Coordinates of C-alpha atoms in Angstrom, one line a residue:
M125 CA 12.7 -18.4 14.4
S126 CA 13.1 -22.1 13.4
D127 CA 15.5 -24.4 15.1
P128 CA 18.4 -25.2 12.7
T129 CA 19.3 -28.5 14.5
K130 CA 15.7 -29.6 14.2
E131 CA 15.7 -28.8 10.4
K132 CA 19.0 -30.7 9.9
K133 CA 17.6 -33.7 11.7
L134 CA 14.5 -33.7 9.5
N135 CA 16.6 -33.3 6.4
A136 CA 18.9 -36.1 7.4
T137 CA 16.0 -38.4 8.3
F138 CA 14.3 -37.6 5.0
L139 CA 17.5 -38.3 3.0
K140 CA 18.0 -41.6 4.7
K141 CA 14.5 -42.6 3.9
V142 CA 14.8 -41.6 0.3
Q143 CA 17.9 -43.8 -0.1
K144 CA 15.9 -46.9 1.1
S145 CA 13.9 -48.9 -1.3
G146 CA 10.7 -47.6 -2.8
D147 CA 8.4 -49.5 -0.4
D148 CA 10.2 -48.2 2.6
V149 CA 9.8 -44.7 1.5
K150 CA 6.1 -45.1 1.0
E151 CA 5.7 -46.6 4.4
D152 CA 7.8 -43.9 6.1
S153 CA 6.3 -40.9 4.3
N154 CA 3.6 -40.6 6.8
T155 CA 6.2 -40.3 9.5
D156 CA 7.9 -37.6 7.5
L157 CA 4.7 -35.7 7.2
E158 CA 4.0 -36.0 10.9
A159 CA 7.5 -34.7 11.6
L160 CA 7.1 -31.8 9.2
E161 CA 3.7 -30.9 10.7
D162 CA 5.4 -30.5 14.1
V163 CA 7.5 -27.6 12.7
D164 CA 5.6 -24.4 13.3
L165 CA 6.5 -22.0 10.6
S166 CA 3.7 -19.6 11.5
E167 CA 5.7 -18.2 14.4
D168 CA 8.6 -17.5 12.0
I169 CA 6.3 -15.7 9.6
D170 CA 4.7 -13.7 12.4
D171 CA 8.1 -12.7 13.7
S172 CA 9.2 -11.7 10.3
R173 CA 6.0 -9.7 9.7
Q174 CA 6.4 -8.0 13.1
D175 CA 10.1 -7.1 12.4
H176 CA 9.1 -5.7 9.0
E177 CA 6.2 -3.6 10.5
I178 CA 8.6 -2.3 13.2
K179 CA 11.1 -1.3 10.6
V180 CA 8.4 0.5 8.5
L181 CA 7.0 2.3 11.6
K182 CA 10.6 3.4 12.6
Q183 CA 11.1 4.7 9.1
K184 CA 7.8 6.6 9.2
L185 CA 8.7 8.1 12.6
K186 CA 12.1 9.2 11.3
E187 CA 10.5 10.8 8.3
L188 CA 8.0 12.7 10.5
E189 CA 10.8 13.9 12.8
D190 CA 12.8 15.1 9.8
T191 CA 9.8 16.8 8.3
H192 CA 9.0 18.5 11.6
N193 CA 12.6 19.7 12.1
L194 CA 12.7 21.0 8.5
R195 CA 9.4 22.8 8.9
L196 CA 10.7 24.5 12.1
K197 CA 13.8 25.7 10.3
F198 CA 11.9 27.1 7.4
A199 CA 9.2 28.6 9.6
W200 CA 11.9 30.6 11.4
A201 CA 13.6 31.6 8.2
I202 CA 10.4 32.9 6.7
F203 CA 9.5 34.6 9.9
S204 CA 12.9 36.4 9.8
V205 CA 12.4 37.4 6.2
V206 CA 8.9 38.8 6.9
S207 CA 10.2 40.6 10.0
A208 CA 13.1 42.2 8.1
W209 CA 10.8 43.1 5.3
L210 CA 8.3 44.9 7.7
L211 CA 11.2 46.6 9.5
A212 CA 12.5 48.0 6.2
V213 CA 9.0 49.2 5.2
G214 CA 8.7 50.8 8.7
I215 CA 12.0 52.6 8.3
I216 CA 11.0 53.9 4.8
L217 CA 7.8 55.2 6.3
F218 CA 9.6 56.7 9.2
F219 CA 12.1 58.5 7.1
D220 CA 9.5 59.7 4.7
G221 CA 7.1 60.8 7.4
F222 CA 9.8 62.9 9.2
G223 CA 11.6 64.0 6.1
F224 CA 15.1 62.9 7.1
S225 CA 18.0 63.9 4.8
C226 CA 15.9 64.9 1.9
F227 CA 14.1 61.5 1.9
S228 CA 10.9 62.1 0.1
L229 CA 8.7 59.6 -1.8
S230 CA 5.6 60.5 -3.7
E231 CA 2.2 59.5 -2.4
N232 CA 1.7 56.9 -5.2
V233 CA 5.1 55.2 -4.3
L234 CA 4.1 55.0 -0.6
I235 CA 0.7 53.5 -1.4
T236 CA 2.3 50.9 -3.7
V237 CA 4.9 50.0 -1.1
L238 CA 2.4 49.5 1.6
T239 CA -0.1 47.6 -0.6
T240 CA 2.5 45.2 -2.1
T241 CA 4.1 44.6 1.3
T242 CA 0.8 43.9 3.0
I243 CA -0.3 41.5 0.2
N244 CA 3.1 39.7 0.2
V245 CA 3.3 39.3 4.0
I246 CA -0.3 38.0 4.2
A247 CA 0.3 35.6 1.3
L248 CA 3.6 34.3 2.7
L249 CA 2.0 33.7 6.1
I250 CA -0.9 31.8 4.5
I251 CA 1.4 29.6 2.5
V252 CA 3.6 28.9 5.5
A253 CA 0.5 28.1 7.7
N254 CA -0.9 25.7 5.0
W255 CA 2.5 24.0 4.7
L256 CA 3.1 23.7 8.5
F257 CA -0.5 22.5 9.1
P258 CA -1.7 20.5 6.1
K259 CA -5.4 19.8 6.0
G260 CA -4.8 16.0 6.1
K261 CA -3.8 13.1 4.0

């Protein structure tokens, strides 16, 4: 960062020289330019640029961490739904297969339940896998 006392001295020197007569200002302008050339603003710009880049990288890191945590939560939620769904279908098949308490489904209903369940589970898992592991940006 720039030195505030050095800037104040330069400003004061410049104002004093401006207040002098026109000839004096012309003669001393080379001195002002030399004094201004001594001030290195490139370091300030580099520091500001680096600070900005650090802030941007920290923000990107936070976004990635938040996305990762969110994906983990949703992956477990979808896994739980799929597991419960498959468990329910297994119980239906078990009750129908052993004929508990007059539980009987027609063959067409069983085929429909198994087919739709299989398709839905596979589709859900493909969607989740594509969401968790995108192909690239």
